[in-house]
mmCIF file of N, CA and C in Angstrom:
data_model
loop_
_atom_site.group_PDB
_atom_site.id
_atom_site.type_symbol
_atom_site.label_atom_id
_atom_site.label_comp_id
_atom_site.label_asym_id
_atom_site.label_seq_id
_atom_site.Cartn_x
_atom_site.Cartn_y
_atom_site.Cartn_z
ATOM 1 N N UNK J 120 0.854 -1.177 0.000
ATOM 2 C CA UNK J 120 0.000 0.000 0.000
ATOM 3 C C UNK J 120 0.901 1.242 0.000
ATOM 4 N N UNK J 121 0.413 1.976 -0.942
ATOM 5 C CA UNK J 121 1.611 3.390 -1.099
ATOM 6 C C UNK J 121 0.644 4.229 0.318
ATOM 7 N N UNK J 122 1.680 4.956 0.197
ATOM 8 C CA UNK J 122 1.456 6.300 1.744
ATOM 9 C C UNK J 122 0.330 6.996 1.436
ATOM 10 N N UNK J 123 0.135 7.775 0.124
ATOM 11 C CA UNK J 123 -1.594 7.973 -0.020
ATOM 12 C C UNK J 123 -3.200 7.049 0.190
ATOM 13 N N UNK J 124 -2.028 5.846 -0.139
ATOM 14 C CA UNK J 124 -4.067 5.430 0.440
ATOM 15 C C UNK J 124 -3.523 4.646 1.923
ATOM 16 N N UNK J 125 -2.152 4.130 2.318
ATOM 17 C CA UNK J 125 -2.321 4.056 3.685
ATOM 18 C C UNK J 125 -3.024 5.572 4.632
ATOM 19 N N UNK J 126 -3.066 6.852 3.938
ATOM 20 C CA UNK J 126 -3.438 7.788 4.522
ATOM 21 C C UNK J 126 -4.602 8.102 4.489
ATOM 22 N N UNK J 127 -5.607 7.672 3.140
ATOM 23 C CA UNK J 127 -6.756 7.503 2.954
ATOM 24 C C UNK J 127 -7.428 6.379 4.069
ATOM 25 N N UNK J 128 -6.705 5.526 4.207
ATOM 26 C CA UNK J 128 -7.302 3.896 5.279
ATOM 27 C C UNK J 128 -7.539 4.639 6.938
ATOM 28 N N UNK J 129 -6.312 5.087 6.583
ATOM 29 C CA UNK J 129 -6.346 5.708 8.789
ATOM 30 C C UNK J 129 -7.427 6.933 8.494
ATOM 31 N N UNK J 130 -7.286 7.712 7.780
ATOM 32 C CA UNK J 130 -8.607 8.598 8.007
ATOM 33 C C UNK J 130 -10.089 7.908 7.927
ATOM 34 N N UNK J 131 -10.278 7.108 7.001
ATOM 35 C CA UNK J 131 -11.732 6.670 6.844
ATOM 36 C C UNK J 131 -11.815 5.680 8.204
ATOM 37 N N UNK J 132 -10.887 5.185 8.716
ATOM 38 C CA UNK J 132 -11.163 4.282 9.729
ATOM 39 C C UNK J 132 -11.394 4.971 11.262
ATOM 40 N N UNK J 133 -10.699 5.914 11.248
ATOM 41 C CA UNK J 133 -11.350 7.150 12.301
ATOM 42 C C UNK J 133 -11.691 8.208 12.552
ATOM 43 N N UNK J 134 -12.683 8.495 11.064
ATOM 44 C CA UNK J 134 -13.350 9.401 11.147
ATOM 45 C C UNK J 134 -14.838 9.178 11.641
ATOM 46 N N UNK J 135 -15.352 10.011 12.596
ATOM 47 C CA UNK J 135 -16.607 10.117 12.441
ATOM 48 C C UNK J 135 -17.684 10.114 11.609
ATOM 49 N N UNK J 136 -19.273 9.583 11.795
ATOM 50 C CA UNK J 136 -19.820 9.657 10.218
ATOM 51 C C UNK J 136 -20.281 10.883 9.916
ATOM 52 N N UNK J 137 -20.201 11.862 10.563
ATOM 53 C CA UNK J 137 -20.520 13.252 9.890
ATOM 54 C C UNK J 137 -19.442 13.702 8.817
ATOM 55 N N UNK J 138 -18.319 13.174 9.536
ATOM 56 C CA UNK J 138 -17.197 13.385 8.583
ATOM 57 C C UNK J 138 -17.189 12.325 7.444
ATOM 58 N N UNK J 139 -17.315 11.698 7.948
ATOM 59 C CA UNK J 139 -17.075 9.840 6.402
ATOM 60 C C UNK J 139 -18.065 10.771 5.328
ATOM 61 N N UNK J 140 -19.179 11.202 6.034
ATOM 62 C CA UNK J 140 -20.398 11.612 4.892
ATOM 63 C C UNK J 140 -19.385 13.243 4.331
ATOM 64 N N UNK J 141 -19.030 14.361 4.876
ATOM 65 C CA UNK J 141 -18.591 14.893 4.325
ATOM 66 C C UNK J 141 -17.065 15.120 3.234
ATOM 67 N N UNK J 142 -16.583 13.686 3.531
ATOM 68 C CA UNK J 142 -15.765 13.182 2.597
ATOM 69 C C UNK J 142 -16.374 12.755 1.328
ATOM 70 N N UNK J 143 -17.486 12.390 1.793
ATOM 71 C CA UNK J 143 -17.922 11.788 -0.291
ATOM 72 C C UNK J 143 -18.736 13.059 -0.560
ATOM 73 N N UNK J 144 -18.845 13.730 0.338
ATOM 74 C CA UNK J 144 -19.322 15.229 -0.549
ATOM 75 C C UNK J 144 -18.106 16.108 -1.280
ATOM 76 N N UNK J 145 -17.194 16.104 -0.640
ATOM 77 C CA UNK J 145 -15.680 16.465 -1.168
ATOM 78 C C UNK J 145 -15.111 16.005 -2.313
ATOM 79 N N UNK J 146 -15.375 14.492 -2.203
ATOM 80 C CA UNK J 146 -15.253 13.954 -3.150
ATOM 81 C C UNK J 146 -15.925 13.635 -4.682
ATOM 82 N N UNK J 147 -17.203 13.564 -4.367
ATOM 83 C CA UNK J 147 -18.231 14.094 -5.254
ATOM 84 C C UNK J 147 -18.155 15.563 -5.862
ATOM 85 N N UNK J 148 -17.342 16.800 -5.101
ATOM 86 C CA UNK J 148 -16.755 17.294 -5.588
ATOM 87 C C UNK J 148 -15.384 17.604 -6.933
ATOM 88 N N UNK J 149 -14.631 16.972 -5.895
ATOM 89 C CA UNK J 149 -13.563 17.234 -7.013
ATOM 90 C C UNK J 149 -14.096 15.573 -8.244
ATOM 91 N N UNK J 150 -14.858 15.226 -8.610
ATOM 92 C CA UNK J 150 -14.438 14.285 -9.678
ATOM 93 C C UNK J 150 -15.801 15.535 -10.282
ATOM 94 N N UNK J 151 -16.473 16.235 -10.078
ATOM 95 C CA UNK J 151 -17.271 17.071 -10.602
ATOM 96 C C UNK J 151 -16.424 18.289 -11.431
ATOM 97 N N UNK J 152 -15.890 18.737 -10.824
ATOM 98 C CA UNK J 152 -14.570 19.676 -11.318
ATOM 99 C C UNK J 152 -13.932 18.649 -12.007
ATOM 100 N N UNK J 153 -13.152 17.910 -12.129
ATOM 101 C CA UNK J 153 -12.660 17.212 -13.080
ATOM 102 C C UNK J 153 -13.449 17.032 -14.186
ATOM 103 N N UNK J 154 -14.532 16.446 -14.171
ATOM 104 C CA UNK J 154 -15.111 16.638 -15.115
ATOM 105 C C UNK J 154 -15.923 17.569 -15.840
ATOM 106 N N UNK J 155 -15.877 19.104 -15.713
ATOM 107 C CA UNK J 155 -15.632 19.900 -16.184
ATOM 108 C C UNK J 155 -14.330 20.567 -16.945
ATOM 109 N N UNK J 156 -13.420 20.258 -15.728
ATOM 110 C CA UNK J 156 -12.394 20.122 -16.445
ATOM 111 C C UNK J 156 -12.080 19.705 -18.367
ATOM 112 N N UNK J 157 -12.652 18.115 -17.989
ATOM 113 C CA UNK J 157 -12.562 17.208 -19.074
ATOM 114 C C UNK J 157 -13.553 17.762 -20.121
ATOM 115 N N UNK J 158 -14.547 18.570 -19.520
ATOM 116 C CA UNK J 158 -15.548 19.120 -20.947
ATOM 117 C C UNK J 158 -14.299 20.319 -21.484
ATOM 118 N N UNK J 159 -14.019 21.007 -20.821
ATOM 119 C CA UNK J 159 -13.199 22.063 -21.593
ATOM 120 C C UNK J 159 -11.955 21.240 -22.331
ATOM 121 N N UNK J 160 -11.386 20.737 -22.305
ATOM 122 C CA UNK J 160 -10.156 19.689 -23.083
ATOM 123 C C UNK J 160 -10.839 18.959 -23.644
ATOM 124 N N UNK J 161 -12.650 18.892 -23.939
ATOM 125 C CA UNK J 161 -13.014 17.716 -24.716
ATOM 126 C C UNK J 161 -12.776 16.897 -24.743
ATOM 127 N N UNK J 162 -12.567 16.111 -23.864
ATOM 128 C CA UNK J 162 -12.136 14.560 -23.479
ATOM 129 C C UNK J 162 -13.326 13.811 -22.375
ATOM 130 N N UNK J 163 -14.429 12.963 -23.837
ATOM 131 C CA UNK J 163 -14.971 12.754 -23.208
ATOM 132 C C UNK J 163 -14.861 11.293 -22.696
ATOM 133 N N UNK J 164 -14.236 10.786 -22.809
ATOM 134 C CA UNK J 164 -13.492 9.688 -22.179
ATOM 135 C C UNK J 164 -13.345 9.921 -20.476
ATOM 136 N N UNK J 165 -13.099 10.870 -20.391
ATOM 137 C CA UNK J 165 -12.429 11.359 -18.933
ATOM 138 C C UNK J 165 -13.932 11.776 -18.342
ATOM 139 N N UNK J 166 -14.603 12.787 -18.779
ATOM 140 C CA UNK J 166 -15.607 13.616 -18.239
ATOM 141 C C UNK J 166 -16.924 12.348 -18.036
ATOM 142 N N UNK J 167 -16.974 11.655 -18.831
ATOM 143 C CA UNK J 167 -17.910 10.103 -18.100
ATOM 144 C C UNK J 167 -17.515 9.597 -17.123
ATOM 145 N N UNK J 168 -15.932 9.274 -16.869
ATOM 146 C CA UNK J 168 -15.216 8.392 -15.766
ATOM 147 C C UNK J 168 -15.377 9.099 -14.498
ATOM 148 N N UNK J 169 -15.492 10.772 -15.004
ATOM 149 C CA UNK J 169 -15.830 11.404 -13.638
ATOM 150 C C UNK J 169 -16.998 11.751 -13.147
ATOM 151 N N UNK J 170 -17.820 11.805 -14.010
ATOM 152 C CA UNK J 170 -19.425 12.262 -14.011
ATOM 153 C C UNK J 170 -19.895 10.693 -13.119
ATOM 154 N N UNK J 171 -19.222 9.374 -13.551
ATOM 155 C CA UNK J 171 -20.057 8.224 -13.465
ATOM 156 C C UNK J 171 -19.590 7.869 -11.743
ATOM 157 N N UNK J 172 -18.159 8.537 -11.358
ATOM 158 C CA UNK J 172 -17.633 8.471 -9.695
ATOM 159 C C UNK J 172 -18.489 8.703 -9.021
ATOM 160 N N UNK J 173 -18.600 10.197 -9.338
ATOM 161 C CA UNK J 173 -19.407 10.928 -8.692
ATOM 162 C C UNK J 173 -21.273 11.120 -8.555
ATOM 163 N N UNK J 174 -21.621 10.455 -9.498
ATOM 164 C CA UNK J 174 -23.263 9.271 -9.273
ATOM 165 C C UNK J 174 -22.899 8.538 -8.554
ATOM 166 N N UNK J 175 -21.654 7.734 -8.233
ATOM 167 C CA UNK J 175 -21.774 6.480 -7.658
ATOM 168 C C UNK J 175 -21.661 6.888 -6.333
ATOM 169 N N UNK J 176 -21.120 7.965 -5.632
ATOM 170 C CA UNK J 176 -20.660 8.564 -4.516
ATOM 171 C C UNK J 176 -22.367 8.956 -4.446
ATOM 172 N N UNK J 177 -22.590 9.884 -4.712
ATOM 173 C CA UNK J 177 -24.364 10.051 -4.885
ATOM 174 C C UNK J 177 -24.943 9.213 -4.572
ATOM 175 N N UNK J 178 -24.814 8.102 -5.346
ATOM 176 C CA UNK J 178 -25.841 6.887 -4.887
ATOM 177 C C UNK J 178 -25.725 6.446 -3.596
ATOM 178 N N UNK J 179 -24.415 6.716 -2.976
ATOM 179 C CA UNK J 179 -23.891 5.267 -1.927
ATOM 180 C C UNK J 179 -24.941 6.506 -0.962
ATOM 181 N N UNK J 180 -24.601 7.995 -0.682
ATOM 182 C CA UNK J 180 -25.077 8.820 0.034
ATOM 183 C C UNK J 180 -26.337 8.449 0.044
ATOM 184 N N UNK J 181 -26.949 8.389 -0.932
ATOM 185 C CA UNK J 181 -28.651 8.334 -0.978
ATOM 186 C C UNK J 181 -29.276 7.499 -0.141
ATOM 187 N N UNK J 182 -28.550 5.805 -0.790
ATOM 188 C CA UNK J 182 -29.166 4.820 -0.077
ATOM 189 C C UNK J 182 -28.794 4.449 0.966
ATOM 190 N N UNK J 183 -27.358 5.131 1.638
ATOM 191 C CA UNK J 183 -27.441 5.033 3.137
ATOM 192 C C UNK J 183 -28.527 6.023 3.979
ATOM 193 N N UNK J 184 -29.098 6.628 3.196
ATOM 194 C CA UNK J 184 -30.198 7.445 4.433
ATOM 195 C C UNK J 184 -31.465 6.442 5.120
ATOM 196 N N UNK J 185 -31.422 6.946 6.630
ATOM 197 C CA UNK J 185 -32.731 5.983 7.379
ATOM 198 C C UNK J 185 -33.574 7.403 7.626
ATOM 199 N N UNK J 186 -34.911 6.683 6.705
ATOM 200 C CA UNK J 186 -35.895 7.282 6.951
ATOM 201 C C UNK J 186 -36.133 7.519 8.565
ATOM 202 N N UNK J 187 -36.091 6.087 8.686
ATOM 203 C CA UNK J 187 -37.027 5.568 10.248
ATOM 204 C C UNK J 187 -36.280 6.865 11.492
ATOM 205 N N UNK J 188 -34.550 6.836 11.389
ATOM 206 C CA UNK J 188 -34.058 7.812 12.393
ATOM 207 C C UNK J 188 -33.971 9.070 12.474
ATOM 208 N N UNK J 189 -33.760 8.973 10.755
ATOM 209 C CA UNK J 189 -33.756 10.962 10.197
ATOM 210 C C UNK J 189 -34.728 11.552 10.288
ATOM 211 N N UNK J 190 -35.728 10.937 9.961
ATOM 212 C CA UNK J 190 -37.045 11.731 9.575
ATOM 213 C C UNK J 190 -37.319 12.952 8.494
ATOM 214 N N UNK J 191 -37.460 13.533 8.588
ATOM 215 C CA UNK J 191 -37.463 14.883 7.867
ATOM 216 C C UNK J 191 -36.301 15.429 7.269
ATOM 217 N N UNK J 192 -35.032 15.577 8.298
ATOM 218 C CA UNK J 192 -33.589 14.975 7.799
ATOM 219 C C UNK J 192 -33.732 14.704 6.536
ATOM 220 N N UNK J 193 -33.855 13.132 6.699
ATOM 221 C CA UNK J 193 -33.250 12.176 5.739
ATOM 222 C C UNK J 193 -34.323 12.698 4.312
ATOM 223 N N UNK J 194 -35.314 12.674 4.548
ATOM 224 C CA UNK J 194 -36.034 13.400 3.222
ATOM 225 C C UNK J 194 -35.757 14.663 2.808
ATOM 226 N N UNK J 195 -35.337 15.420 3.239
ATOM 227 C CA UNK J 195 -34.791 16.830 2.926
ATOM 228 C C UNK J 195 -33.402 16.334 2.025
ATOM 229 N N UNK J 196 -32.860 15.918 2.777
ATOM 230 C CA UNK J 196 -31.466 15.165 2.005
ATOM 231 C C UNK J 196 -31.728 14.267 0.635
ATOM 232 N N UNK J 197 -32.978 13.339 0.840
ATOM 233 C CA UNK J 197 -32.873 12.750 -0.472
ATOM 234 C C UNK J 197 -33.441 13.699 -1.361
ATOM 235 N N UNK J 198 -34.115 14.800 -1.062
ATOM 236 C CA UNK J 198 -34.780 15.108 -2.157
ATOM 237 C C UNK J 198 -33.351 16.036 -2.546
ATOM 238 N N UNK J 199 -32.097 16.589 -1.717
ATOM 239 C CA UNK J 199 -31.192 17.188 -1.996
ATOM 240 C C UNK J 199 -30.230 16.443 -3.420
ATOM 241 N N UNK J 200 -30.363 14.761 -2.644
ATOM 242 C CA UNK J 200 -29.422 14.401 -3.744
ATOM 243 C C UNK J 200 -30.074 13.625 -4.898
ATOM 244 N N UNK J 201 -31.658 13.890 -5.273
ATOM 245 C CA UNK J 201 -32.295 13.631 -5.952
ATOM 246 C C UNK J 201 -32.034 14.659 -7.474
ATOM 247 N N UNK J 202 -32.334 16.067 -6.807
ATOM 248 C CA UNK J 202 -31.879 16.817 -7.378
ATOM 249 C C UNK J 202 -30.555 17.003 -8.056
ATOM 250 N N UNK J 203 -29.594 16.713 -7.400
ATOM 251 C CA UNK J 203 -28.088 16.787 -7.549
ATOM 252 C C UNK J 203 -27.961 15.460 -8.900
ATOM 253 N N UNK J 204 -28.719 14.682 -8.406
ATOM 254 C CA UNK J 204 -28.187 13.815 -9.452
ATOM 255 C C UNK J 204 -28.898 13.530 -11.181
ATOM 256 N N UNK J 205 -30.088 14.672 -10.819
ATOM 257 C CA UNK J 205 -30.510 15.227 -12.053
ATOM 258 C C UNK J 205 -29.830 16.289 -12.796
ATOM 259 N N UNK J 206 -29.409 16.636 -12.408
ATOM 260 C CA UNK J 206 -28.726 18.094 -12.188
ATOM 261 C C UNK J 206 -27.020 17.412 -13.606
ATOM 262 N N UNK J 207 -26.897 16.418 -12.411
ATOM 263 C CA UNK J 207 -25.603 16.173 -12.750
ATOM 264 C C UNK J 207 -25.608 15.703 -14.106
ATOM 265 N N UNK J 208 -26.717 14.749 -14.309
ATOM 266 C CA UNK J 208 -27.311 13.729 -15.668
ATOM 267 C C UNK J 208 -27.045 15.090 -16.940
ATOM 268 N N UNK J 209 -28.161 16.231 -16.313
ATOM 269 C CA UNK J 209 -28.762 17.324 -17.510
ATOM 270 C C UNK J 209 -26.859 17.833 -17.807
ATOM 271 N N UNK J 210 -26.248 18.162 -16.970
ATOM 272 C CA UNK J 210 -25.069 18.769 -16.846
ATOM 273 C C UNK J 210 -24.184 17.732 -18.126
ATOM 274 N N UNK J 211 -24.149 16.639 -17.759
ATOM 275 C CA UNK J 211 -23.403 15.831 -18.584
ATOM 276 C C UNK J 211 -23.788 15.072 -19.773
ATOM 277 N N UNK J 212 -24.998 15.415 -19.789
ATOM 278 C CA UNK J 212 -26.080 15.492 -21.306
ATOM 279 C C UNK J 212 -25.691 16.759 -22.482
ATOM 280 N N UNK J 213 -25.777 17.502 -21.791
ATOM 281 C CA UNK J 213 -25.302 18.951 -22.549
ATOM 282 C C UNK J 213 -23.797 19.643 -22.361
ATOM 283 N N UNK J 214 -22.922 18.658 -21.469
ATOM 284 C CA UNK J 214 -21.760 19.135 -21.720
ATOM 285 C C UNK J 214 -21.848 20.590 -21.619
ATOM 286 N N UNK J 215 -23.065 20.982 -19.754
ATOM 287 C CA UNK J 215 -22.728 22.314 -19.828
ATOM 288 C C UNK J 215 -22.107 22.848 -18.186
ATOM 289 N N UNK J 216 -21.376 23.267 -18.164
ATOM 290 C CA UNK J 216 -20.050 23.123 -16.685
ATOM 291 C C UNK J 216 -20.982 24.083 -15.589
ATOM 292 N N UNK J 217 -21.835 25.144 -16.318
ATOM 293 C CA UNK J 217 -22.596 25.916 -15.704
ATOM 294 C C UNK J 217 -23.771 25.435 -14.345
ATOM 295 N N UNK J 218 -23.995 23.895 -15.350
ATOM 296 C CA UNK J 218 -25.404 23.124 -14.661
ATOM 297 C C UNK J 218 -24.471 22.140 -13.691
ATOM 298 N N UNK J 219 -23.037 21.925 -13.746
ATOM 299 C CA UNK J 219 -22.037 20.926 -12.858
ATOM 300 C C UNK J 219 -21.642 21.535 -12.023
ATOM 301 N N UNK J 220 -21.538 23.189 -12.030
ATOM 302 C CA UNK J 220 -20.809 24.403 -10.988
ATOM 303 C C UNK J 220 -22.295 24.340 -9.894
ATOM 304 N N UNK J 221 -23.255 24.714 -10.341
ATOM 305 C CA UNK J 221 -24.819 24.778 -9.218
ATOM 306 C C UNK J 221 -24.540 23.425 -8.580
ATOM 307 N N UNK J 222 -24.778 22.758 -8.819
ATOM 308 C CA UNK J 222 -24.139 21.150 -8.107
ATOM 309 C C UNK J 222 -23.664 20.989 -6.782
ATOM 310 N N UNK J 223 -22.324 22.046 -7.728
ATOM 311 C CA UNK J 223 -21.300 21.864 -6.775
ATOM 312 C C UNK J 223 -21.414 23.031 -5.557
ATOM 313 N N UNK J 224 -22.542 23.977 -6.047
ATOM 314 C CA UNK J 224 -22.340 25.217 -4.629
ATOM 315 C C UNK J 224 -23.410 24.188 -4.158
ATOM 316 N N UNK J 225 -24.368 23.650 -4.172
ATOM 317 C CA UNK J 225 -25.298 22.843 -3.750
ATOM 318 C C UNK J 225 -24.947 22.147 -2.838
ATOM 319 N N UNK J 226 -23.811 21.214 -2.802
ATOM 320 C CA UNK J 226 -22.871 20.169 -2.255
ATOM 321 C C UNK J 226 -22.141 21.026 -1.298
ATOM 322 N N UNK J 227 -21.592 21.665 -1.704
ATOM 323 C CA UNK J 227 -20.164 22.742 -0.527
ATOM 324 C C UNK J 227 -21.388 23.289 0.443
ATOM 325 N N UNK J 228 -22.872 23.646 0.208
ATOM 326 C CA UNK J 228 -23.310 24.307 1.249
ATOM 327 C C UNK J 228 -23.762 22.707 2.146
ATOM 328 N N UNK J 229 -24.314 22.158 1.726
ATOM 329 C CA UNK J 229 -24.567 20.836 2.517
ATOM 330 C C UNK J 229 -23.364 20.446 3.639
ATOM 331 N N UNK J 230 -22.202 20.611 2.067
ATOM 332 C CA UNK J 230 -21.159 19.755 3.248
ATOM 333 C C UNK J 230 -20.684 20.407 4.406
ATOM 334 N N UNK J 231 -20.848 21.697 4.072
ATOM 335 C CA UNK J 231 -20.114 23.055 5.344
ATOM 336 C C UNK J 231 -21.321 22.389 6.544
ATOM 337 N N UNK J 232 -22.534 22.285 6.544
ATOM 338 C CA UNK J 232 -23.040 21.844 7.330
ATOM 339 C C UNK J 232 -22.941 20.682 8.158
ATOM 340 N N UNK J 233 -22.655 19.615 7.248
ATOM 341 C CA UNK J 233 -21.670 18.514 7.921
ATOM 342 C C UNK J 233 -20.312 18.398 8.490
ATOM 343 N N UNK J 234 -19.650 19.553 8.187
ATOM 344 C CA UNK J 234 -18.518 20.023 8.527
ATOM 345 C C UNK J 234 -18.559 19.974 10.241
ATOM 346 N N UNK J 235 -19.304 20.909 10.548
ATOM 347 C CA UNK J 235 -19.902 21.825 11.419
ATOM 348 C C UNK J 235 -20.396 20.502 12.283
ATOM 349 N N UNK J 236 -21.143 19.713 11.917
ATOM 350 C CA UNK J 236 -21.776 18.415 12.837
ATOM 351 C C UNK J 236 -20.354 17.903 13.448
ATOM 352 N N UNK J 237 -19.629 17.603 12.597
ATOM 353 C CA UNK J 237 -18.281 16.531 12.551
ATOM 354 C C UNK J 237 -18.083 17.736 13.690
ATOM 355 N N UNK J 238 -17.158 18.433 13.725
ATOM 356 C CA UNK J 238 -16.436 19.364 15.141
ATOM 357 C C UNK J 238 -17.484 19.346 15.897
ATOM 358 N N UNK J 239 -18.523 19.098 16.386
ATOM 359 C CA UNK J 239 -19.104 18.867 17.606
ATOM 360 C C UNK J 239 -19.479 17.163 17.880
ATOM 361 N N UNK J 240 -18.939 16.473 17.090
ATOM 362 C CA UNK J 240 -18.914 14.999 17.803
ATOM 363 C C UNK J 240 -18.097 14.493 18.228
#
């Protein structure tokens, strides 16, 4: 194991889940920027590989939500990343960085909020 993902292993293994969750928002980030990135260099080879991460990061978020504990929470949130992942589809349908940037302020305000949970647990 190289030193980056031994460094990736010790963080995910003791982080809190406010934090674990605001890591795949981060992360769902930057493969979003990348793939904008990849629309401006026209490489759409790249801009699928990143568009398709970052659904999958989406998804894992989605279907870990409990109705039963969140309540209102957890539906506020899915309908957050319901949106997001329409958003993301129309964005990478039209190859337009404009509809991938809203996304992404979408995501950074969520995650600042999870931020914020994580330092008080």
């Amino acid at each position: 194991m190289n030193p980056y993902e031994s460094y990736l292993k010790t963080g995910l293994e003791t982080a809190n889940l406010p934090k674990l969750i605001s890591m795949g928002y981060e992360r769902i980030i930057l493969e979003l920027k990348a793939a904008i990135e990849s629309i401006k260099n026209n490489d759409l080879k790249s801009k699928i590989n990143h568009i398709n991460k970052a659904l999958d990061i989406l998804l894992t978020l989605k279907t870990g939500l409990d109705f039963e504990k969140g309540g209102e929470i957890a539906q506020n949130l899915y309908e957050i990343y319901s949106f997001c992942e329409k958003q993301i589809m129309l964005g990478n349908l039209k190859n337009d960085e404009e509809i991938l940037n809203e996304v992404i302020n979408v995501l950074n305000t969520v995650r600042e909020g999870w931020e914020e949970l994580s330092s008080k647990v």
